[in-house]
Amino acid sequence: MIDLINILKNLHASLGPIRTMLSGLSYVLGLALVLAALTKFKAIANAGHQSPSQIKPFVPVTYMGIGVGLIFLPSSFSVLSNTFFGAANVLAYSNPSDTTVMSMMTFLIQTAGVLWFLRGAILLVHASEPGVQHGSKGLTFILSGILAMNFESTFEVMNAMLTYLFSVMAAVKNNIKHW
């Protein structure tokens, strides 16, 4: 009998290698972007002072920065996680020993976050080219990828914010009744 739990278990078992493949893809994309940046730097250097170059200097710098970030994706991810959610986070990357529905869905969302992060990085690289307008879209994908990769922390932050908002609204409602 096919049920949702078995589907999620099979998907969870498949996501580990997919996440490893995405990590490898980030290394390959990072190397490709660094090589593209070096060729763009060379084109700028060869043009010299003879004629104004068609390539602006920030284009290869963006390629280089994002390429290096993708090469060091696990390191840069831990830096971004510590920046957004703190270094002493108890929810950070514990390998789930049990396969509950919540842990399987969390792993799925975190894997999607890695994919969104990669897509945002590529959109941001293309936005550095003149005439391309995908910068805000790339930043949105990167931010949503970071939030999805830290799903438990994001959920806890949203829960705390909504709890505080509801307590403020209840206090406002009580003050209005007493007026």
CSV table of N, CA and C in Angstrom, one decimal:
chain,number,residue,atom,x,y,z
A,1,MET,N,0.8,-1.2,0.0
A,1,MET,CA,0.0,0.0,0.0
A,1,MET,C,0.9,1.2,0.0
A,2,ILE,N,0.6,2.2,-0.9
A,2,ILE,CA,1.3,3.4,-1.0
A,2,ILE,C,0.7,4.4,0.0
A,3,ASP,N,1.5,5.0,0.8
A,3,ASP,CA,1.1,6.1,1.7
A,3,ASP,C,2.1,7.2,1.7
A,4,LEU,N,1.7,8.3,2.3
A,4,LEU,CA,2.5,9.5,2.3
A,4,LEU,C,3.8,9.3,3.1
A,5,ILE,N,3.7,8.5,4.2
A,5,ILE,CA,4.9,8.3,5.0
A,5,ILE,C,6.0,7.5,4.3
A,6,ASN,N,5.6,6.5,3.5
A,6,ASN,CA,6.6,5.7,2.7
A,6,ASN,C,7.2,6.6,1.6
A,7,ILE,N,6.4,7.4,1.0
A,7,ILE,CA,6.9,8.4,0.0
A,7,ILE,C,7.9,9.3,0.6
A,8,LEU,N,7.6,9.9,1.8
A,8,LEU,CA,8.5,10.8,2.4
A,8,LEU,C,9.8,10.1,2.8
A,9,LYS,N,9.7,8.8,3.3
A,9,LYS,CA,10.9,8.0,3.7
A,9,LYS,C,11.8,7.8,2.5
A,10,ASN,N,11.2,7.4,1.3
A,10,ASN,CA,12.0,7.2,0.1
A,10,ASN,C,12.6,8.5,-0.4
A,11,LEU,N,11.9,9.6,-0.3
A,11,LEU,CA,12.4,10.9,-0.7
A,11,LEU,C,13.5,11.3,0.2
A,12,HIS,N,13.4,11.1,1.5
A,12,HIS,CA,14.4,11.4,2.5
A,12,HIS,C,15.7,10.7,2.2
A,13,ALA,N,15.5,9.4,1.9
A,13,ALA,CA,16.7,8.6,1.6
A,13,ALA,C,17.4,9.0,0.3
A,14,SER,N,16.6,9.6,-0.6
A,14,SER,CA,17.2,10.1,-1.9
A,14,SER,C,17.8,11.5,-1.8
A,15,LEU,N,17.5,12.2,-0.8
A,15,LEU,CA,17.9,13.6,-0.7
A,15,LEU,C,19.4,13.7,-0.2
A,16,GLY,N,19.9,12.8,0.5
A,16,GLY,CA,21.3,12.8,0.9
A,16,GLY,C,22.2,12.9,-0.3
A,17,PRO,N,22.1,12.0,-1.2
A,17,PRO,CA,23.0,12.0,-2.4
A,17,PRO,C,22.7,13.3,-3.3
A,18,ILE,N,21.5,13.7,-3.3
A,18,ILE,CA,21.2,14.9,-4.1
A,18,ILE,C,21.9,16.1,-3.4
A,19,ARG,N,21.9,16.2,-2.1
A,19,ARG,CA,22.5,17.3,-1.4
A,19,ARG,C,24.0,17.3,-1.7
A,20,THR,N,24.6,16.1,-1.7
A,20,THR,CA,26.0,15.9,-2.0
A,20,THR,C,26.3,16.4,-3.4
A,21,MET,N,25.4,16.0,-4.3
A,21,MET,CA,25.6,16.4,-5.7
A,21,MET,C,25.5,18.0,-5.8
A,22,LEU,N,24.6,18.6,-5.1
A,22,LEU,CA,24.5,20.0,-5.1
A,22,LEU,C,25.7,20.7,-4.6
A,23,SER,N,26.3,20.1,-3.6
A,23,SER,CA,27.6,20.6,-3.0
A,23,SER,C,28.7,20.5,-4.0
A,24,GLY,N,28.8,19.4,-4.7
A,24,GLY,CA,29.7,19.2,-5.8
A,24,GLY,C,29.5,20.2,-7.0
A,25,LEU,N,28.2,20.4,-7.3
A,25,LEU,CA,27.9,21.4,-8.3
A,25,LEU,C,28.3,22.8,-7.9
A,26,SER,N,28.2,23.1,-6.7
A,26,SER,CA,28.7,24.4,-6.2
A,26,SER,C,30.2,24.6,-6.4
A,27,TYR,N,31.0,23.5,-6.2
A,27,TYR,CA,32.4,23.6,-6.4
A,27,TYR,C,32.7,23.8,-7.9
A,28,VAL,N,32.0,23.0,-8.7
A,28,VAL,CA,32.3,23.2,-10.2
A,28,VAL,C,31.9,24.6,-10.7
A,29,LEU,N,30.7,25.0,-10.2
A,29,LEU,CA,30.2,26.4,-10.6
A,29,LEU,C,31.2,27.4,-10.1
A,30,GLY,N,31.7,27.2,-8.9
A,30,GLY,CA,32.6,28.2,-8.3
A,30,GLY,C,33.9,28.3,-9.1
A,31,LEU,N,34.4,27.1,-9.5
A,31,LEU,CA,35.7,27.1,-10.3
A,31,LEU,C,35.4,27.7,-11.7
A,32,ALA,N,34.3,27.4,-12.3
A,32,ALA,CA,33.9,28.0,-13.6
A,32,ALA,C,33.8,29.6,-13.5
A,33,LEU,N,33.2,30.0,-12.4
A,33,LEU,CA,33.1,31.5,-12.2
A,33,LEU,C,34.5,32.1,-12.0
A,34,VAL,N,35.3,31.5,-11.2
A,34,VAL,CA,36.7,32.0,-11.0
A,34,VAL,C,37.5,32.1,-12.3
A,35,LEU,N,37.4,31.0,-13.1
A,35,LEU,CA,38.1,31.0,-14.4
A,35,LEU,C,37.5,32.1,-15.3
A,36,ALA,N,36.2,32.3,-15.3
A,36,ALA,CA,35.5,33.3,-16.1
A,36,ALA,C,36.0,34.7,-15.6
A,37,ALA,N,36.1,34.9,-14.3
A,37,ALA,CA,36.6,36.2,-13.8
A,37,ALA,C,38.0,36.4,-14.2
A,38,LEU,N,38.9,35.4,-14.2
A,38,LEU,CA,40.3,35.6,-14.6
A,38,LEU,C,40.3,36.0,-16.1
A,39,THR,N,39.5,35.4,-17.0
A,39,THR,CA,39.5,35.7,-18.4
A,39,THR,C,39.0,37.1,-18.6
A,40,LYS,N,38.0,37.6,-17.8
A,40,LYS,CA,37.5,38.9,-17.9
A,40,LYS,C,38.5,39.9,-17.4
A,41,PHE,N,39.3,39.6,-16.3
A,41,PHE,CA,40.4,40.5,-15.9
A,41,PHE,C,41.4,40.6,-17.0
A,42,LYS,N,41.7,39.5,-17.7
A,42,LYS,CA,42.7,39.5,-18.7
A,42,LYS,C,42.2,40.4,-19.9
A,43,ALA,N,40.9,40.3,-20.2
A,43,ALA,CA,40.4,41.1,-21.3
A,43,ALA,C,40.5,42.6,-21.0
A,44,ILE,N,40.2,42.9,-19.7
A,44,ILE,CA,40.4,44.3,-19.3
A,44,ILE,C,41.8,44.8,-19.4
A,45,ALA,N,42.7,43.9,-18.9
A,45,ALA,CA,44.1,44.2,-18.9
A,45,ALA,C,44.7,44.4,-20.3
A,46,ASN,N,44.2,43.5,-21.3
A,46,ASN,CA,44.7,43.6,-22.6
A,46,ASN,C,44.1,44.8,-23.3
A,47,ALA,N,43.0,45.3,-23.0
A,47,ALA,CA,42.4,46.5,-23.6
A,47,ALA,C,43.2,47.7,-23.2
A,48,GLY,N,43.7,47.7,-22.0
A,48,GLY,CA,44.6,48.8,-21.5
A,48,GLY,C,44.0,50.1,-21.7
A,49,HIS,N,44.9,51.1,-22.1
A,49,HIS,CA,44.4,52.5,-22.2
A,49,HIS,C,44.1,52.8,-23.7
A,50,GLN,N,44.1,51.8,-24.6
A,50,GLN,CA,43.9,52.1,-26.0
A,50,GLN,C,42.5,52.5,-26.2
A,51,SER,N,41.5,51.7,-25.7
A,51,SER,CA,40.1,52.1,-25.9
A,51,SER,C,39.4,51.7,-24.6
A,52,PRO,N,38.3,52.4,-24.4
A,52,PRO,CA,37.5,52.0,-23.2
A,52,PRO,C,36.9,50.6,-23.4
A,53,SER,N,37.1,49.8,-22.3
A,53,SER,CA,36.7,48.4,-22.4
A,53,SER,C,35.2,48.3,-22.2
A,54,GLN,N,34.7,47.3,-22.9
A,54,GLN,CA,33.2,47.0,-22.8
A,54,GLN,C,32.9,46.4,-21.4
A,55,ILE,N,33.9,45.7,-20.8
A,55,ILE,CA,33.7,45.0,-19.6
A,55,ILE,C,34.0,46.0,-18.4
A,56,LYS,N,33.1,46.2,-17.5
A,56,LYS,CA,33.3,47.0,-16.4
A,56,LYS,C,34.1,46.2,-15.3
A,57,PRO,N,34.9,46.9,-14.5
A,57,PRO,CA,35.7,46.2,-13.5
A,57,PRO,C,34.9,45.4,-12.5
A,58,PHE,N,33.7,45.9,-12.2
A,58,PHE,CA,32.9,45.2,-11.1
A,58,PHE,C,32.4,43.8,-11.6
A,59,VAL,N,32.3,43.6,-12.9
A,59,VAL,CA,31.8,42.3,-13.4
A,59,VAL,C,32.7,41.2,-13.0
A,60,PRO,N,34.1,41.3,-13.3
A,60,PRO,CA,34.9,40.2,-12.9
A,60,PRO,C,35.1,40.1,-11.4
A,61,VAL,N,35.0,41.2,-10.7
A,61,VAL,CA,35.0,41.2,-9.2
A,61,VAL,C,33.9,40.4,-8.7
A,62,THR,N,32.7,40.6,-9.2
A,62,THR,CA,31.5,39.9,-8.8
A,62,THR,C,31.6,38.4,-9.1
A,63,TYR,N,32.1,38.1,-10.3
A,63,TYR,CA,32.3,36.7,-10.7
A,63,TYR,C,33.3,36.0,-9.7
A,64,MET,N,34.4,36.7,-9.4
A,64,MET,CA,35.4,36.2,-8.5
A,64,MET,C,34.8,36.0,-7.1
A,65,GLY,N,34.1,36.9,-6.6
A,65,GLY,CA,33.6,36.9,-5.2
A,65,GLY,C,32.5,35.7,-5.1
A,66,ILE,N,31.6,35.6,-6.0
A,66,ILE,CA,30.6,34.6,-5.9
A,66,ILE,C,31.2,33.2,-6.2
A,67,GLY,N,32.2,33.2,-7.1
A,67,GLY,CA,32.9,31.9,-7.4
A,67,GLY,C,33.6,31.4,-6.2
A,68,VAL,N,34.3,32.3,-5.5
A,68,VAL,CA,35.0,31.8,-4.3
A,68,VAL,C,34.0,31.4,-3.2
A,69,GLY,N,32.9,32.2,-3.1
A,69,GLY,CA,31.8,31.8,-2.2
A,69,GLY,C,31.2,30.4,-2.4
A,70,LEU,N,31.1,30.1,-3.7
A,70,LEU,CA,30.5,28.8,-4.1
A,70,LEU,C,31.5,27.7,-3.8
A,71,ILE,N,32.8,28.0,-4.1
A,71,ILE,CA,33.8,27.0,-3.8
A,71,ILE,C,33.9,26.6,-2.3
A,72,PHE,N,33.7,27.6,-1.5
A,72,PHE,CA,33.7,27.4,0.0
A,72,PHE,C,32.3,27.4,0.5
A,73,LEU,N,31.3,26.8,-0.2
A,73,LEU,CA,29.9,26.9,0.2
A,73,LEU,C,29.7,26.4,1.6
A,74,PRO,N,30.2,25.2,2.0
A,74,PRO,CA,30.0,24.8,3.4
A,74,PRO,C,30.5,25.8,4.4
A,75,SER,N,31.7,26.3,4.2
A,75,SER,CA,32.3,27.3,5.1
A,75,SER,C,31.5,28.6,5.1
A,76,SER,N,31.1,29.1,3.9
A,76,SER,CA,30.4,30.3,3.8
A,76,SER,C,29.0,30.2,4.3
A,77,PHE,N,28.4,29.0,4.2
A,77,PHE,CA,27.1,28.7,4.8
A,77,PHE,C,27.1,28.8,6.3
A,78,SER,N,28.2,28.2,6.9
A,78,SER,CA,28.2,28.3,8.3
A,78,SER,C,28.5,29.7,8.8
A,79,VAL,N,29.2,30.5,8.0
A,79,VAL,CA,29.4,31.9,8.4
A,79,VAL,C,28.1,32.7,8.3
A,80,LEU,N,27.4,32.5,7.2
A,80,LEU,CA,26.1,33.1,7.1
A,80,LEU,C,25.1,32.7,8.1
A,81,SER,N,25.1,31.4,8.5
A,81,SER,CA,24.2,30.9,9.5
A,81,SER,C,24.5,31.5,10.9
A,82,ASN,N,25.8,31.6,11.2
A,82,ASN,CA,26.2,32.2,12.4
A,82,ASN,C,25.9,33.7,12.4
A,83,THR,N,26.0,34.4,11.3
A,83,THR,CA,25.7,35.8,11.2
A,83,THR,C,24.2,36.0,11.4
A,84,PHE,N,23.3,35.2,10.8
A,84,PHE,CA,21.9,35.4,10.9
A,84,PHE,C,21.3,34.8,12.2
A,85,PHE,N,21.8,33.7,12.7
A,85,PHE,CA,21.2,33.0,13.8
A,85,PHE,C,22.0,32.8,15.0
A,86,GLY,N,23.3,33.2,15.0
A,86,GLY,CA,24.1,33.1,16.2
A,86,GLY,C,25.0,31.9,16.2
A,87,ALA,N,26.1,32.0,16.9
A,87,ALA,CA,27.1,30.9,16.8
A,87,ALA,C,26.7,29.8,17.7
A,88,ALA,N,26.1,30.0,18.8
A,88,ALA,CA,25.7,29.0,19.8
A,88,ALA,C,24.3,28.5,19.6
A,89,ASN,N,24.0,28.2,18.4
A,89,ASN,CA,22.6,27.7,18.0
A,89,ASN,C,22.5,26.2,18.3
A,90,VAL,N,21.6,25.9,19.2
A,90,VAL,CA,21.4,24.5,19.5
A,90,VAL,C,20.7,23.7,18.4
A,91,LEU,N,20.1,24.4,17.5
A,91,LEU,CA,19.4,23.7,16.4
A,91,LEU,C,20.2,23.5,15.2
A,92,ALA,N,21.5,23.9,15.3
A,92,ALA,CA,22.4,23.8,14.1
A,92,ALA,C,22.8,22.4,13.8
A,93,TYR,N,22.4,21.9,12.6
A,93,TYR,CA,22.9,20.7,12.0
A,93,TYR,C,23.1,19.5,12.9
A,94,SER,N,22.1,19.0,13.5
A,94,SER,CA,22.2,17.7,14.1
A,94,SER,C,21.7,16.7,13.2
A,95,ASN,N,22.4,15.6,13.0
A,95,ASN,CA,21.9,14.6,12.1
A,95,ASN,C,20.7,13.9,12.7
A,96,PRO,N,19.6,14.0,12.0
A,96,PRO,CA,18.4,13.3,12.6
A,96,PRO,C,18.5,11.8,12.6
A,97,SER,N,18.4,11.2,13.8
A,97,SER,CA,18.5,9.8,14.0
A,97,SER,C,17.1,9.2,13.7
A,98,ASP,N,16.1,9.9,14.1
A,98,ASP,CA,14.8,9.3,13.8
A,98,ASP,C,14.2,9.9,12.5
A,99,THR,N,13.4,9.2,11.9
A,99,THR,CA,12.8,9.6,10.7
A,99,THR,C,11.3,9.9,10.9
A,100,THR,N,11.1,11.0,11.6
A,100,THR,CA,9.7,11.5,11.8
A,100,THR,C,9.3,12.3,10.5
A,101,VAL,N,8.0,12.5,10.4
A,101,VAL,CA,7.6,13.3,9.3
A,101,VAL,C,8.1,14.7,9.3
A,102,MET,N,8.2,15.3,10.5
A,102,MET,CA,8.8,16.6,10.6
A,102,MET,C,10.3,16.7,10.2
A,103,SER,N,11.0,15.7,10.6
A,103,SER,CA,12.5,15.7,10.3
A,103,SER,C,12.6,15.4,8.8
A,104,MET,N,11.8,14.6,8.2
A,104,MET,CA,11.9,14.4,6.7
A,104,MET,C,11.5,15.7,6.0
A,105,MET,N,10.5,16.4,6.4
A,105,MET,CA,10.1,17.6,5.7
A,105,MET,C,11.1,18.7,5.9
A,106,THR,N,11.7,18.7,7.1
A,106,THR,CA,12.8,19.7,7.4
A,106,THR,C,14.0,19.5,6.4
A,107,PHE,N,14.4,18.2,6.3
A,107,PHE,CA,15.5,17.9,5.4
A,107,PHE,C,15.2,18.3,3.9
A,108,LEU,N,13.9,18.1,3.5
A,108,LEU,CA,13.5,18.4,2.2
A,108,LEU,C,13.6,20.0,2.0
A,109,ILE,N,13.1,20.7,3.0
A,109,ILE,CA,13.2,22.2,2.9
A,109,ILE,C,14.6,22.7,2.9
A,110,GLN,N,15.5,22.0,3.7
A,110,GLN,CA,16.9,22.4,3.8
A,110,GLN,C,17.6,22.1,2.4
A,111,THR,N,17.2,21.0,1.8
A,111,THR,CA,17.8,20.7,0.5
A,111,THR,C,17.3,21.7,-0.6
A,112,ALA,N,16.1,22.1,-0.5
A,112,ALA,CA,15.6,23.1,-1.4
A,112,ALA,C,16.3,24.4,-1.2
A,113,GLY,N,16.6,24.7,0.1
A,113,GLY,CA,17.3,25.9,0.4
A,113,GLY,C,18.7,26.0,-0.2
A,114,VAL,N,19.4,24.8,-0.3
A,114,VAL,CA,20.7,24.8,-1.0
A,114,VAL,C,20.5,25.1,-2.4
A,115,LEU,N,19.5,24.5,-3.0
A,115,LEU,CA,19.2,24.8,-4.5
A,115,LEU,C,18.9,26.2,-4.7
A,116,TRP,N,18.0,26.8,-3.8
A,116,TRP,CA,17.7,28.2,-4.0
A,116,TRP,C,18.9,29.1,-3.8
A,117,PHE,N,19.8,28.8,-2.9
A,117,PHE,CA,21.0,29.5,-2.7
A,117,PHE,C,21.9,29.5,-4.0
A,118,LEU,N,22.0,28.3,-4.6
A,118,LEU,CA,22.8,28.2,-5.8
A,118,LEU,C,22.2,29.0,-6.9
A,119,ARG,N,20.9,29.0,-7.1
A,119,ARG,CA,20.2,29.7,-8.1
A,119,ARG,C,20.3,31.2,-7.9
A,120,GLY,N,20.2,31.7,-6.6
A,120,GLY,CA,20.4,33.1,-6.3
A,120,GLY,C,21.8,33.6,-6.6
A,121,ALA,N,22.8,32.7,-6.3
A,121,ALA,CA,24.2,33.1,-6.6
A,121,ALA,C,24.4,33.3,-8.1
A,122,ILE,N,23.8,32.3,-8.9
A,122,ILE,CA,24.0,32.4,-10.4
A,122,ILE,C,23.2,33.7,-10.9
A,123,LEU,N,22.0,33.9,-10.4
A,123,LEU,CA,21.3,35.1,-10.8
A,123,LEU,C,22.0,36.4,-10.5
A,124,LEU,N,22.7,36.4,-9.3
A,124,LEU,CA,23.4,37.6,-8.9
A,124,LEU,C,24.7,37.8,-9.8
A,125,VAL,N,25.3,36.7,-10.2
A,125,VAL,CA,26.4,36.8,-11.1
A,125,VAL,C,26.0,37.4,-12.5
A,126,HIS,N,24.9,36.9,-13.0
A,126,HIS,CA,24.3,37.4,-14.3
A,126,HIS,C,23.9,38.9,-14.1
A,127,ALA,N,23.5,39.3,-12.9
A,127,ALA,CA,23.0,40.7,-12.7
A,127,ALA,C,24.2,41.6,-12.8
A,128,SER,N,25.4,41.1,-12.6
A,128,SER,CA,26.6,42.0,-12.7
A,128,SER,C,26.8,42.5,-14.1
A,129,GLU,N,26.3,41.7,-15.1
A,129,GLU,CA,26.5,42.1,-16.5
A,129,GLU,C,25.7,43.4,-16.8
A,130,PRO,N,26.2,44.2,-17.7
A,130,PRO,CA,25.4,45.4,-18.0
A,130,PRO,C,24.1,45.1,-18.7
A,131,GLY,N,23.0,45.7,-18.3
A,131,GLY,CA,21.7,45.5,-19.0
A,131,GLY,C,20.9,44.4,-18.4
A,132,VAL,N,21.4,43.6,-17.4
A,132,VAL,CA,20.6,42.5,-16.9
A,132,VAL,C,20.0,43.0,-15.5
A,133,GLN,N,18.7,42.7,-15.3
A,133,GLN,CA,18.0,43.2,-14.2
A,133,GLN,C,17.6,42.1,-13.2
A,134,HIS,N,18.4,41.1,-12.9
A,134,HIS,CA,18.0,40.1,-12.0
A,134,HIS,C,18.7,40.2,-10.6
A,135,GLY,N,19.2,41.3,-10.2
A,135,GLY,CA,19.9,41.4,-8.9
A,135,GLY,C,19.0,41.2,-7.7
A,136,SER,N,17.8,41.9,-7.7
A,136,SER,CA,16.9,41.7,-6.6
A,136,SER,C,16.4,40.3,-6.5
A,137,LYS,N,16.1,39.7,-7.7
A,137,LYS,CA,15.6,38.3,-7.7
A,137,LYS,C,16.7,37.4,-7.1
A,138,GLY,N,18.0,37.6,-7.5
A,138,GLY,CA,19.1,36.8,-7.0
A,138,GLY,C,19.2,36.9,-5.5
A,139,LEU,N,19.1,38.1,-5.0
A,139,LEU,CA,19.2,38.4,-3.5
A,139,LEU,C,18.1,37.7,-2.8
A,140,THR,N,16.9,37.8,-3.4
A,140,THR,CA,15.7,37.1,-2.8
A,140,THR,C,15.9,35.6,-2.7
A,141,PHE,N,16.5,35.0,-3.8
A,141,PHE,CA,16.7,33.6,-3.7
A,141,PHE,C,17.8,33.2,-2.7
A,142,ILE,N,18.8,34.0,-2.6
A,142,ILE,CA,19.9,33.8,-1.6
A,142,ILE,C,19.3,33.9,-0.2
A,143,LEU,N,18.6,34.9,0.1
A,143,LEU,CA,18.0,35.1,1.4
A,143,LEU,C,17.0,33.9,1.7
A,144,SER,N,16.2,33.6,0.8
A,144,SER,CA,15.2,32.5,1.0
A,144,SER,C,16.0,31.2,1.2
A,145,GLY,N,17.1,31.0,0.5
A,145,GLY,CA,17.9,29.8,0.6
A,145,GLY,C,18.5,29.7,2.0
A,146,ILE,N,19.0,30.8,2.5
A,146,ILE,CA,19.6,30.8,3.9
A,146,ILE,C,18.5,30.6,4.9
A,147,LEU,N,17.3,31.2,4.7
A,147,LEU,CA,16.3,30.9,5.7
A,147,LEU,C,15.8,29.5,5.6
A,148,ALA,N,15.7,28.9,4.4
A,148,ALA,CA,15.3,27.5,4.3
A,148,ALA,C,16.3,26.5,4.8
A,149,MET,N,17.6,26.8,4.6
A,149,MET,CA,18.7,25.9,5.2
A,149,MET,C,18.7,26.0,6.7
A,150,ASN,N,18.2,27.0,7.3
A,150,ASN,CA,18.1,27.2,8.7
A,150,ASN,C,16.6,27.1,9.1
A,151,PHE,N,15.9,26.1,8.7
A,151,PHE,CA,14.5,26.1,8.8
A,151,PHE,C,14.0,26.1,10.3
A,152,GLU,N,14.7,25.3,11.1
A,152,GLU,CA,14.3,25.3,12.5
A,152,GLU,C,14.4,26.6,13.2
A,153,SER,N,15.6,27.3,12.9
A,153,SER,CA,15.8,28.6,13.5
A,153,SER,C,14.8,29.6,13.0
A,154,THR,N,14.6,29.6,11.7
A,154,THR,CA,13.6,30.5,11.1
A,154,THR,C,12.2,30.3,11.7
A,155,PHE,N,11.8,29.0,11.8
A,155,PHE,CA,10.5,28.8,12.4
A,155,PHE,C,10.4,29.3,13.9
A,156,GLU,N,11.5,29.1,14.6
A,156,GLU,CA,11.5,29.6,16.0
A,156,GLU,C,11.5,31.1,16.1
A,157,VAL,N,12.2,31.8,15.2
A,157,VAL,CA,12.2,33.3,15.2
A,157,VAL,C,10.8,33.8,14.8
A,158,MET,N,10.2,33.2,13.8
A,158,MET,CA,8.8,33.6,13.4
A,158,MET,C,7.8,33.3,14.5
A,159,ASN,N,8.0,32.2,15.2
A,159,ASN,CA,7.1,31.9,16.3
A,159,ASN,C,7.2,32.9,17.4
A,160,ALA,N,8.4,33.3,17.7
A,160,ALA,CA,8.7,34.3,18.8
A,160,ALA,C,8.1,35.7,18.4
A,161,MET,N,8.3,36.0,17.1
A,161,MET,CA,7.8,37.3,16.6
A,161,MET,C,6.3,37.3,16.6
A,162,LEU,N,5.6,36.3,16.2
A,162,LEU,CA,4.2,36.2,16.2
A,162,LEU,C,3.6,36.2,17.6
A,163,THR,N,4.3,35.5,18.5
A,163,THR,CA,3.8,35.5,19.9
A,163,THR,C,3.9,36.9,20.5
A,164,TYR,N,5.0,37.6,20.3
A,164,TYR,CA,5.1,38.9,20.8
A,164,TYR,C,4.1,39.9,20.1
A,165,LEU,N,3.8,39.7,18.8
A,165,LEU,CA,2.8,40.5,18.2
A,165,LEU,C,1.4,40.3,18.7
A,166,PHE,N,1.1,39.0,19.0
A,166,PHE,CA,-0.2,38.7,19.6
A,166,PHE,C,-0.3,39.3,21.0
A,167,SER,N,0.7,39.3,21.8
A,167,SER,CA,0.7,39.8,23.1
A,167,SER,C,0.5,41.3,23.1
A,168,VAL,N,1.1,42.0,22.1
A,168,VAL,CA,1.0,43.4,22.0
A,168,VAL,C,-0.4,43.8,21.5
A,169,MET,N,-1.0,43.0,20.6
A,169,MET,CA,-2.4,43.2,20.1
A,169,MET,C,-3.4,43.0,21.3
A,170,ALA,N,-3.1,42.0,22.1
A,170,ALA,CA,-4.0,41.7,23.2
A,170,ALA,C,-3.9,42.9,24.2
A,171,ALA,N,-2.8,43.5,24.5
A,171,ALA,CA,-2.6,44.6,25.4
A,171,ALA,C,-3.3,45.8,24.8
A,172,VAL,N,-3.2,46.0,23.5
A,172,VAL,CA,-3.9,47.2,22.8
A,172,VAL,C,-5.4,47.0,22.9
A,173,LYS,N,-5.9,45.8,22.7
A,173,LYS,CA,-7.3,45.5,22.8
A,173,LYS,C,-7.8,45.7,24.2
A,174,ASN,N,-7.1,45.3,25.2
A,174,ASN,CA,-7.5,45.6,26.6
A,174,ASN,C,-7.5,47.0,26.9
A,175,ASN,N,-6.5,47.8,26.4
A,175,ASN,CA,-6.5,49.2,26.7
A,175,ASN,C,-7.7,49.9,26.0
A,176,ILE,N,-8.1,49.5,24.8
A,176,ILE,CA,-9.2,50.1,24.1
A,176,ILE,C,-10.5,49.8,24.9
A,177,LYS,N,-10.6,48.6,25.4
A,177,LYS,CA,-11.9,48.3,26.2
A,177,LYS,C,-12.0,49.1,27.4
A,178,HIS,N,-10.9,49.5,28.0
A,178,HIS,CA,-10.9,50.3,29.3
A,178,HIS,C,-11.1,51.8,29.0
A,179,TRP,N,-11.0,52.2,27.8
A,179,TRP,CA,-11.3,53.6,27.4
A,179,TRP,C,-12.7,53.9,27.4
